[in-house]
Coordinates of C-alpha atoms in Angstrom, one line a residue:
X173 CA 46.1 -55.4 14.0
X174 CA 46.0 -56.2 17.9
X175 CA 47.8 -58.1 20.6
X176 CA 48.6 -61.7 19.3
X177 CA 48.1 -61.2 15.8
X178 CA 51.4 -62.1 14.3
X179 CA 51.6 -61.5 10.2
X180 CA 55.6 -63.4 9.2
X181 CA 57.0 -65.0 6.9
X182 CA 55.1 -64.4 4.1
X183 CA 56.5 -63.6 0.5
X184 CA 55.1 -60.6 -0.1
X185 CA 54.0 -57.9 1.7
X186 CA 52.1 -58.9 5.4
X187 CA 49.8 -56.2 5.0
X188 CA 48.8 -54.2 1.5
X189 CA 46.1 -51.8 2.0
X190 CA 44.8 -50.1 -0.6
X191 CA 42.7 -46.5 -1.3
X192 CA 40.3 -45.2 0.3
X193 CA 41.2 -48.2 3.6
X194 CA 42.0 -47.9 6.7
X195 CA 44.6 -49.9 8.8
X196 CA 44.5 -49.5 12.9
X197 CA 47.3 -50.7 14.2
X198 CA 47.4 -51.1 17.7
X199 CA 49.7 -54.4 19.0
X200 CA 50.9 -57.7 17.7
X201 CA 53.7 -57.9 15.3
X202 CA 54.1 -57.8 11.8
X203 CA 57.7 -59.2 11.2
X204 CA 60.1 -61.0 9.0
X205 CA 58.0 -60.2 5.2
X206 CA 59.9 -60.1 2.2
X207 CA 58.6 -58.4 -0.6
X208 CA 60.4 -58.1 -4.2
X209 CA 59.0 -54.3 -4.9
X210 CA 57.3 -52.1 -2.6
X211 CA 56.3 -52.2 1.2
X212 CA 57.3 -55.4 3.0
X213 CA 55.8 -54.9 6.2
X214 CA 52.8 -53.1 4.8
X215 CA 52.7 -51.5 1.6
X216 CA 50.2 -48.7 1.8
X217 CA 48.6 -47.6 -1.7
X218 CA 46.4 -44.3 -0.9
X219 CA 45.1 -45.9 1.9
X220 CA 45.2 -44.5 6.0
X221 CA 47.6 -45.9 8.8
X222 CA 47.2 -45.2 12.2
X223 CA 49.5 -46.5 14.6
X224 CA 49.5 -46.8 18.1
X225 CA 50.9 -49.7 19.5
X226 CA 52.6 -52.7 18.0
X227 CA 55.8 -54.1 16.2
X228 CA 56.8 -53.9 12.5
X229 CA 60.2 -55.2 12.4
X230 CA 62.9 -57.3 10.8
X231 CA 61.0 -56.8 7.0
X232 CA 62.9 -57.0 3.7
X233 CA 62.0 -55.2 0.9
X234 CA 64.2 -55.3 -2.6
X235 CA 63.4 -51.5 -3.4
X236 CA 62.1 -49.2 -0.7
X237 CA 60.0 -49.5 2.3
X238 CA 61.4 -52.0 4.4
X239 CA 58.6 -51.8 7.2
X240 CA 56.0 -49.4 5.3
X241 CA 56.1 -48.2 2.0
X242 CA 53.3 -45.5 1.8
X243 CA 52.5 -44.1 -1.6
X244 CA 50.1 -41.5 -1.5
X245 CA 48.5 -42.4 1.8
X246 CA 48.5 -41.3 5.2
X247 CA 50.4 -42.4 8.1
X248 CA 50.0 -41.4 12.0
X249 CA 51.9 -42.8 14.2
X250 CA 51.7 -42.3 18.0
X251 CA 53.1 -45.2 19.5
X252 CA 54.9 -48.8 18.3
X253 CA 57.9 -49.7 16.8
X254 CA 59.4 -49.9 13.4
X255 CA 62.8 -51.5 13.8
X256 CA 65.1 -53.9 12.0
X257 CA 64.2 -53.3 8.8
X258 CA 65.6 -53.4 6.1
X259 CA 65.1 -51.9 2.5
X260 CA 67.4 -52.6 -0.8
X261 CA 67.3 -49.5 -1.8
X262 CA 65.8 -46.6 0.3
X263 CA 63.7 -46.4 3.9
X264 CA 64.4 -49.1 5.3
X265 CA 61.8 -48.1 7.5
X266 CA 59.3 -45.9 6.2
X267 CA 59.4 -45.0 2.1
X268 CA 57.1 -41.7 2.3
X269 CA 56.4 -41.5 -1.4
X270 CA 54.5 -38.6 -2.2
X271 CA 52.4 -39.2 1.1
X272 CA 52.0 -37.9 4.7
X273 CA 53.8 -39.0 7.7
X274 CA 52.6 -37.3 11.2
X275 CA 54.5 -38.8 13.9
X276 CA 54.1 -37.7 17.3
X277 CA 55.2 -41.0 19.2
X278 CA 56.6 -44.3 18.9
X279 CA 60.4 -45.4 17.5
X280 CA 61.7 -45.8 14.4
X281 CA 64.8 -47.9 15.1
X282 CA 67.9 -49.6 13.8
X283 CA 66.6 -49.7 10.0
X284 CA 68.8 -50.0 7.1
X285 CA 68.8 -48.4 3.9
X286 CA 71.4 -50.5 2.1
X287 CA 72.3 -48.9 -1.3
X288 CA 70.5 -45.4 -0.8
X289 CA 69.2 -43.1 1.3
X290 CA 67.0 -42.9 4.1
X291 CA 67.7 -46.0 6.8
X292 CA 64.7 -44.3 9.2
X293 CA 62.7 -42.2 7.0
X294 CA 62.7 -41.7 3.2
X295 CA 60.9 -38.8 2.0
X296 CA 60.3 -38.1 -1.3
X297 CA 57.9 -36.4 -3.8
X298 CA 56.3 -38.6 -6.0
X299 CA 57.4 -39.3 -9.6
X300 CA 54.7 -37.5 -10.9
X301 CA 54.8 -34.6 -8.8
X302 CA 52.5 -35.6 -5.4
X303 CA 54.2 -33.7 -2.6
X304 CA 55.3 -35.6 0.5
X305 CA 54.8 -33.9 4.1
X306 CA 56.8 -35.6 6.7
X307 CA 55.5 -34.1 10.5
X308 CA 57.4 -34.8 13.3
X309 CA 56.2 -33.4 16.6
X310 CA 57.0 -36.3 18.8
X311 CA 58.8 -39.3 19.1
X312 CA 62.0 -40.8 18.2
X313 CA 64.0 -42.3 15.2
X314 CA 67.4 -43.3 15.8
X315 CA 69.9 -45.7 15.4
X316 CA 69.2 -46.2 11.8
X317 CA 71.9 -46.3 8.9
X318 CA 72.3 -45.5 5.3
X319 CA 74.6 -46.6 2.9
X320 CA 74.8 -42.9 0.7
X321 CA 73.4 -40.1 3.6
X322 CA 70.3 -39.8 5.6
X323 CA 70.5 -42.6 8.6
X324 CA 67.7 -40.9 10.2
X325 CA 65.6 -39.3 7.0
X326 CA 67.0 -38.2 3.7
X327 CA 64.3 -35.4 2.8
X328 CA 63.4 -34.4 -0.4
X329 CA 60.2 -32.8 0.4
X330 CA 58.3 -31.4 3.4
X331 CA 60.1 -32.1 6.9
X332 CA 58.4 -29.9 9.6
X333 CA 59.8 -30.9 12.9
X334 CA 58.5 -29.2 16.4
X335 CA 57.7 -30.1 20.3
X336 CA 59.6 -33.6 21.5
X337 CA 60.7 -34.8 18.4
X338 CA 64.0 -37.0 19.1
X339 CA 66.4 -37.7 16.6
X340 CA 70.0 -38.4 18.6
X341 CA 73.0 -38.2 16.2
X342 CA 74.2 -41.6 16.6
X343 CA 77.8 -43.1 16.7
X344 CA 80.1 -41.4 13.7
X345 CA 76.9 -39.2 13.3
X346 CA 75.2 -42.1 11.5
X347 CA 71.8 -40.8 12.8
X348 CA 71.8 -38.2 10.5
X349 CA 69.1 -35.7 8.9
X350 CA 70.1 -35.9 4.8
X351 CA 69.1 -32.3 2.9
X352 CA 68.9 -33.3 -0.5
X353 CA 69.4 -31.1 -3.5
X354 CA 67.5 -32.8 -6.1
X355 CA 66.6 -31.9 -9.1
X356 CA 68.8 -28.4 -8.7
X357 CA 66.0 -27.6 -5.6
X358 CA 67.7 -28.1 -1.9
X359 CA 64.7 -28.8 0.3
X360 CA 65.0 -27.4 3.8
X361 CA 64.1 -28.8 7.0
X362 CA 61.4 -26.6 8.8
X363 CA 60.8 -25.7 12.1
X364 CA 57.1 -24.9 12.5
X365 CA 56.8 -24.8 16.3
X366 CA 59.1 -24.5 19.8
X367 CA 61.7 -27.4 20.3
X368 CA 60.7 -29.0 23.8
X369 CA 62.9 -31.8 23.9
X370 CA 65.9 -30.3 26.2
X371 CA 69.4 -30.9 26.3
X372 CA 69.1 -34.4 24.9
X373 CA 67.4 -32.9 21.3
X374 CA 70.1 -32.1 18.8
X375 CA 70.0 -33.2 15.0
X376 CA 72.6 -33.7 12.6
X377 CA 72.2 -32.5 9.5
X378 CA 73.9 -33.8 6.5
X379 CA 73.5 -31.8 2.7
X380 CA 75.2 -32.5 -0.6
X381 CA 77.2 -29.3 -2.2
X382 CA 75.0 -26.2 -1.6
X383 CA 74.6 -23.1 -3.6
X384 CA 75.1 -19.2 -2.4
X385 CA 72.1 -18.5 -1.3
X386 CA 70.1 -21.9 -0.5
X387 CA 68.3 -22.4 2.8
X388 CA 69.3 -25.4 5.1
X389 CA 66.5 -24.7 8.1
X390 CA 63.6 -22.1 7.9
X391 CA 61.9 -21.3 11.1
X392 CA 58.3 -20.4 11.3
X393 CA 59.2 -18.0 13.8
X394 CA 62.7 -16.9 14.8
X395 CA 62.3 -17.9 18.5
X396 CA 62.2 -21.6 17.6
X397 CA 65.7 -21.8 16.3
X398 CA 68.2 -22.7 18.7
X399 CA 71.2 -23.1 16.7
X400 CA 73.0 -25.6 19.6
X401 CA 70.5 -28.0 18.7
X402 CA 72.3 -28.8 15.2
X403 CA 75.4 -29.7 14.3
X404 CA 76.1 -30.8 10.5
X405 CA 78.6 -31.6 7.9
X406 CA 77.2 -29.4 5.1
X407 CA 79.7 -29.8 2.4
X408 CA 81.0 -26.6 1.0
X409 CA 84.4 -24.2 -0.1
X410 CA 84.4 -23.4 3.4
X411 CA 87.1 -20.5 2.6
X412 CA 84.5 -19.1 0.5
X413 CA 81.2 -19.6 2.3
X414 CA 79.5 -19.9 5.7
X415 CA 76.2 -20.9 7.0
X416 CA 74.3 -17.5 8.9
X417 CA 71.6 -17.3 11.1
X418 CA 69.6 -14.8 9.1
X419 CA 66.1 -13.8 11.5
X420 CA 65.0 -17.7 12.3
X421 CA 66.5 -19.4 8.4
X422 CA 69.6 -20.6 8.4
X423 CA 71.5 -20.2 4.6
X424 CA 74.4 -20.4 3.4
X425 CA 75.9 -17.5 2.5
X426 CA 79.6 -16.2 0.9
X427 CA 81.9 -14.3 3.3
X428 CA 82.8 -10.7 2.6
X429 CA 84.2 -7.7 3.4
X430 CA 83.5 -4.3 3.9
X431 CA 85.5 -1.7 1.6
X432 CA 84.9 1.9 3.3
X433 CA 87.2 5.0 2.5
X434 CA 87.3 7.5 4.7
X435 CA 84.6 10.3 4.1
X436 CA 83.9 14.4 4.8
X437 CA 80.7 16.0 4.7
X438 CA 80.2 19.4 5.5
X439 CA 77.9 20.2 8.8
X440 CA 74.3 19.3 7.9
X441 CA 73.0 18.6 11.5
X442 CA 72.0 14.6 10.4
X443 CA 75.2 13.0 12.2
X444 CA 77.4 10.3 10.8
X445 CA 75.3 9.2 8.1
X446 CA 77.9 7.9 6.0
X447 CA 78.5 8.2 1.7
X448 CA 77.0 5.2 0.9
X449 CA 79.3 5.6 -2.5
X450 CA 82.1 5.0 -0.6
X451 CA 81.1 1.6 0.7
X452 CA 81.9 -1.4 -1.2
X453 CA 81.0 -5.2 0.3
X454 CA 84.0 -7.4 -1.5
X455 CA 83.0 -11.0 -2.2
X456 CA 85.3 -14.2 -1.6
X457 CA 85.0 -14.6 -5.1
X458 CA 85.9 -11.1 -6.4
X459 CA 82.9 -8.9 -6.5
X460 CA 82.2 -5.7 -5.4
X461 CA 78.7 -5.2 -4.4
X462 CA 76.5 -1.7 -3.4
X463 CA 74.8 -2.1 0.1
X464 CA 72.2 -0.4 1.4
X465 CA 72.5 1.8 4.7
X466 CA 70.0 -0.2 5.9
X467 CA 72.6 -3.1 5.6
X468 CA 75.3 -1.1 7.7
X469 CA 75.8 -1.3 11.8
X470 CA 77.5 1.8 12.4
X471 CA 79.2 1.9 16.0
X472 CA 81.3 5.7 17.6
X473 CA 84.6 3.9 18.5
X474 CA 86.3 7.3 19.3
X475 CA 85.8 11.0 19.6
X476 CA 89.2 12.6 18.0
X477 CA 87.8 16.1 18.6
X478 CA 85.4 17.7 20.7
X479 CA 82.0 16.9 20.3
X480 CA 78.8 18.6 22.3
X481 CA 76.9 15.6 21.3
X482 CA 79.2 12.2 21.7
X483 CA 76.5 9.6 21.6
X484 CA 75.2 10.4 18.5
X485 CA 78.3 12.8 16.7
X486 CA 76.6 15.8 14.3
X487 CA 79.2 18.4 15.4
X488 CA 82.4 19.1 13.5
X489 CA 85.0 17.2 14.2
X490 CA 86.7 14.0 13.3
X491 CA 85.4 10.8 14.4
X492 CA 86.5 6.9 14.2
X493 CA 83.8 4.9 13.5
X494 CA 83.3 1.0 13.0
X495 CA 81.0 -0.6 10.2
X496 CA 79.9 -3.9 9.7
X497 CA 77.9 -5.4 7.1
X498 CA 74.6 -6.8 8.9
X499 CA 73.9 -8.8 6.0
X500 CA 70.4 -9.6 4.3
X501 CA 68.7 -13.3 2.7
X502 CA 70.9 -12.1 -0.8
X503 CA 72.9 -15.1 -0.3
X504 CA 76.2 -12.8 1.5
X505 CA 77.3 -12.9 5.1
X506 CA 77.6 -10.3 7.4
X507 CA 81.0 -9.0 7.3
X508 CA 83.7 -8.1 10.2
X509 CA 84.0 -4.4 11.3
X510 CA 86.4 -2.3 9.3
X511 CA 87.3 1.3 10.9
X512 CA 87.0 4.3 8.8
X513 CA 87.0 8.1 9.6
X514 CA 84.3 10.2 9.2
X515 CA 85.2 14.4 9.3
X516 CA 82.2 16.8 10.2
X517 CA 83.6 20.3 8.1
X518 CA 82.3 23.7 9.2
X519 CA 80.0 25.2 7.0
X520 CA 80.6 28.9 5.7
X521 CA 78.4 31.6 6.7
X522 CA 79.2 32.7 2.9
X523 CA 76.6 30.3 1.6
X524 CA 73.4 30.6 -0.2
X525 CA 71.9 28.8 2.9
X526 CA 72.8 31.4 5.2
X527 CA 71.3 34.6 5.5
X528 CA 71.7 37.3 7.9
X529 CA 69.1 39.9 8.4
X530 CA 69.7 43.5 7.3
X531 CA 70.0 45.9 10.2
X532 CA 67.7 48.8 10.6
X533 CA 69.0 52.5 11.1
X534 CA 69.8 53.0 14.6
X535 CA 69.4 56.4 16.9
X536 CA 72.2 58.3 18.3
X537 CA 72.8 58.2 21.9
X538 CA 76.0 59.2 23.2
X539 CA 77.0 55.5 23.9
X540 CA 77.9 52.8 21.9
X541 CA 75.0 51.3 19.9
X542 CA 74.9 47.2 19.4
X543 CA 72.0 46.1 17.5
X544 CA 71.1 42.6 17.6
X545 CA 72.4 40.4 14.5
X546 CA 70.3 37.8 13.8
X547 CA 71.6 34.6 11.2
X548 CA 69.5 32.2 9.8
X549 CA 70.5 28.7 8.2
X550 CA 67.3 28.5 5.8
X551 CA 68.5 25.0 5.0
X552 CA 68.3 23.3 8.5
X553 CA 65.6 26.2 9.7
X554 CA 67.8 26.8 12.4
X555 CA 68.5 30.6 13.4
X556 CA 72.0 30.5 14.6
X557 CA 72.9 31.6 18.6
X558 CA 75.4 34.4 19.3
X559 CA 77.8 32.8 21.4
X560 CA 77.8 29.4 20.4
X561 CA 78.0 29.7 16.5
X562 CA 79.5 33.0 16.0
X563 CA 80.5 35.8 18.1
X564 CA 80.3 39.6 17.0
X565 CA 82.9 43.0 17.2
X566 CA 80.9 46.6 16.3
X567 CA 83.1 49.0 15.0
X568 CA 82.4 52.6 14.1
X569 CA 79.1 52.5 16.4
X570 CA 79.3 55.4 18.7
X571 CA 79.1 58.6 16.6
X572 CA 76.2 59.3 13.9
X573 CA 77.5 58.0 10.6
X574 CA 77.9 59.1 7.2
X575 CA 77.2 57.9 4.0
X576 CA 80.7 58.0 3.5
X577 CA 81.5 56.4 7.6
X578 CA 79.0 53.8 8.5
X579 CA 78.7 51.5 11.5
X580 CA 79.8 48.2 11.3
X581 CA 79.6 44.7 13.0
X582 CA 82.1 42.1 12.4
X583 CA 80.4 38.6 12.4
X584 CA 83.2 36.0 13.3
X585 CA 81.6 32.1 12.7
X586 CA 82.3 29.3 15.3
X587 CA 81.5 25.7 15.9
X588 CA 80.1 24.5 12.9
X589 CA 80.0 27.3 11.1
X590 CA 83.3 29.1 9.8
X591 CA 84.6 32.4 7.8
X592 CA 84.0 35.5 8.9
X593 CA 81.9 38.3 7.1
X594 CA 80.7 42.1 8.2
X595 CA 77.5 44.2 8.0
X596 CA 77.4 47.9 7.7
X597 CA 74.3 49.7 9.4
X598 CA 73.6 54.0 10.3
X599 CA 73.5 55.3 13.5
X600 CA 71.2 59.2 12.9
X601 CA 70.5 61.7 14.8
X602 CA 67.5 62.1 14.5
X603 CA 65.0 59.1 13.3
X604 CA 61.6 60.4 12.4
X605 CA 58.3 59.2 13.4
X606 CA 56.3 57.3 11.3
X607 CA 54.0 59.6 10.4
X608 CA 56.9 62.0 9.1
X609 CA 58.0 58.9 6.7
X610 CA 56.8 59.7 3.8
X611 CA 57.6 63.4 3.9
X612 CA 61.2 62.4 5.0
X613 CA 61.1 59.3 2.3
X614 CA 60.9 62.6 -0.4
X615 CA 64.0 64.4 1.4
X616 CA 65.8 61.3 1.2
X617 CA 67.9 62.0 4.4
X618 CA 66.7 58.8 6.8
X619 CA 67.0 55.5 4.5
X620 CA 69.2 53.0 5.4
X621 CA 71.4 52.7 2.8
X622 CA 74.1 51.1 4.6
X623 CA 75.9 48.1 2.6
X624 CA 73.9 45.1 4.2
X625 CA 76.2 43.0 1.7
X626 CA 78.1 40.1 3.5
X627 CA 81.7 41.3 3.5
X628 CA 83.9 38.1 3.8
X629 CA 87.1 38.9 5.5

């Protein structure tokens, strides 16, 4: 079809083109067709459209497909105009039944849908299961109206939009994008590349009653979905459930809260890595769900006792700390922060993870004799630093002991570790060489056998 041909006024459709055809439409006008059942501008049976100038305008179809009905076939559309058409029932100007629709130019304008859905776009899986694609990329449908939803498409298939794609929302919102749940499956719209179309490109998106859980737009990749760029009237308990952003899909998702008792752990050097026992995500609708710690954003709101490590808190100590349910694709949305303490206790040196060397005999000297103490905490693999987790009194340690008087050293635990426990060690006169040892090992007068038992105060 080129410049001057003008197909009108005929009682049926102006063009039918059949499977395995091509149609090229590049000007003149196909206008003013009425057509009982099918496509009244062009009714497209398997066959290949490919549009890039040209008027198809002011048809009348009594079903669907005011200006094309395509059944199976392909359309691609860069340029012309559908506009002023009108179907019975559904697209008034483009019934996409079970077929493919690339459009990246032209306008699809001021069409009507008059009982149903769809005034711009209609697109629908076939009755026997053919899916439809609808891909917009470029140019512009608006100003189209539908008597149930879906002024600018009603979708119950494919939609990938992307690039310059225009669809302005209309007066009252009449422009609209209809999400249809049919057949208990809500079919998304899809964004499959960037949005380039400015300020000016913002959809409205309409959707019947929605489930926990369903999806409403799925991004290809997260950067391509600018949530100004929609606005919609998606119809749900709204004091139950919200629609969340969840990583580039938008779904709709039941509002919660997070439960979370205060907790106590004893010092295990790993921070504020909470009970995940104690946290409980409550459900609009009564539930009380398990998360994940994965799930939780945990954030220090305020040190309540001193800490040698504030930024990330492992020392004992009490500390206020906010958590907020991050949420997952499960159907629930993130929660607000809820404040709950978390106590670091010390742990006691009288443990089976703690163990503190014996001390060998020591030799006389006149002058008070302080052998080093060394405690290990087997658990962590940490060996304990005099000074900053215990400190240490000697008592008895000047004279040369006797079984019955021995030396002793008084460990006191600090920081994060607590109680207080003793050691017992000799002090001799006279500590023989090692060759001697075995001859002295016989007398039996050099072996420590102080008490290197743990004495808990």
């Amino acid at each position: 079809v080129k410049d001057g041909v003008i197909l009108t006024k005929l009682n049926d459709s102006g063009i039918i083109n059949n499977s395995s055809a091509t149609l090229n439409i590049s000007g003149g006008e196909i206008t003013t067709n009425n057509k009982g059942n099918g496509g009244a501008g062009v009714d497209n049976l398997g066959g290949t459209i490919n549009m890039t100038g040209g008027i198809i305008s002011n048809n009348f179809t009594g079903v669907s497909g005011g200006g094309i009905n395509n059944f199976k076939g392909t359309i691609n559309m860069s340029g012309g105009t559908i506009s002023g058409n009108t179907a019975n029932q559904s697209g008034g100007g483009i019934y996409n039944d079970g077929g493919k629709l690339n459009l990246t130019g032209g306008i699809i304008s001021d069409n009507t849908a008059k009982t149903r859905y769809g005034g711009g776009v209609r697109n629908i899986i076939a009755i026997d299961g053919t899916s439809a694609v609808f891909n917009m990329s470029g140019g512009m449908i608006s100003g189209n109206t539908a008597d149930i939803s879906g002024g600018a498409v009603a979708n119950a298939a494919t939609f990938n939009i992307s690039g310059n794609a225009l669809i302005p929302v209309g007066t009252s919102n009449a422009n609209d994008i209809f999400l249809q749940n049919r057949n208990g499956i809500l079919y998304p719209l899809t964004i499959n590349g960037p949005l380039t179309g400015g300020t000016d490109q913002v959809f409205f998106l309409s959707v019947e009653e929605v489930k926990k859980g369903e999806l409403l737009i799925v991004a290809t990749d997260d950067s391509y979905l600018d949530a100004n760029k929609f606005d919609s009237n998606v119809k749900f308990d709204e004091e139950k459930y919200e629609v969340v952003d969840f990583n580039g899909k938008l779904i709709v998702c039941e509002k919660t809260e997070l439960i979370v008792e205060d907790m106590q752990k004893v010092f295990d050097n790993n921070g504020l890595n909470p009970d995940i026992s104690k946290v409980k995500l409550a459900t609009k609708s009564g539930e009380k769900i398990a998360v994940n710690a994965n799930e939780l954003e945990l954030n220090l709101i305020e040190t309540k006792a001193a800490s040698s490590n504030a930024n990330l808190p492992k020392d004992v100590g009490t500390y206020e700390v906010s958590a907020r349910y991050i949420g997952n694709q499960s159907g629930f949305a993130p929660s607000t922060s809820n404040v709950f303490n978390m106590t670091i206790q010390a742990k006691t040196i009288n443990n089976s993870d703690i163990v503190i060397e014996d001390i060998a005999n020591q030799k006389y000297t006149g002058e008070a004799v302080t052998p080093q103490v060394v405690v290990k905490d087997v658990t962590l693999g940490y060996t304990l630093v005099e000074g900053v987790d215990y400190e240490v009194k000697y008592e008895n340690n000047i004279n040369a002991t006797s079984e019955e008087s021995l030396a002793k050293v008084i460990i006191n635990a600090k920081g994060n570790y607590t109680q207080t426990c003793e050691k017992t060690f000799k002090i001799l006169s006279d500590i023989p060489a090692p060759d001697d040892k075995k001859e002295t090992d016989k007398k039996g007068d050099n072996s420590n056998t102080g008490d290197n038992t743990c004495l808990l105060y």
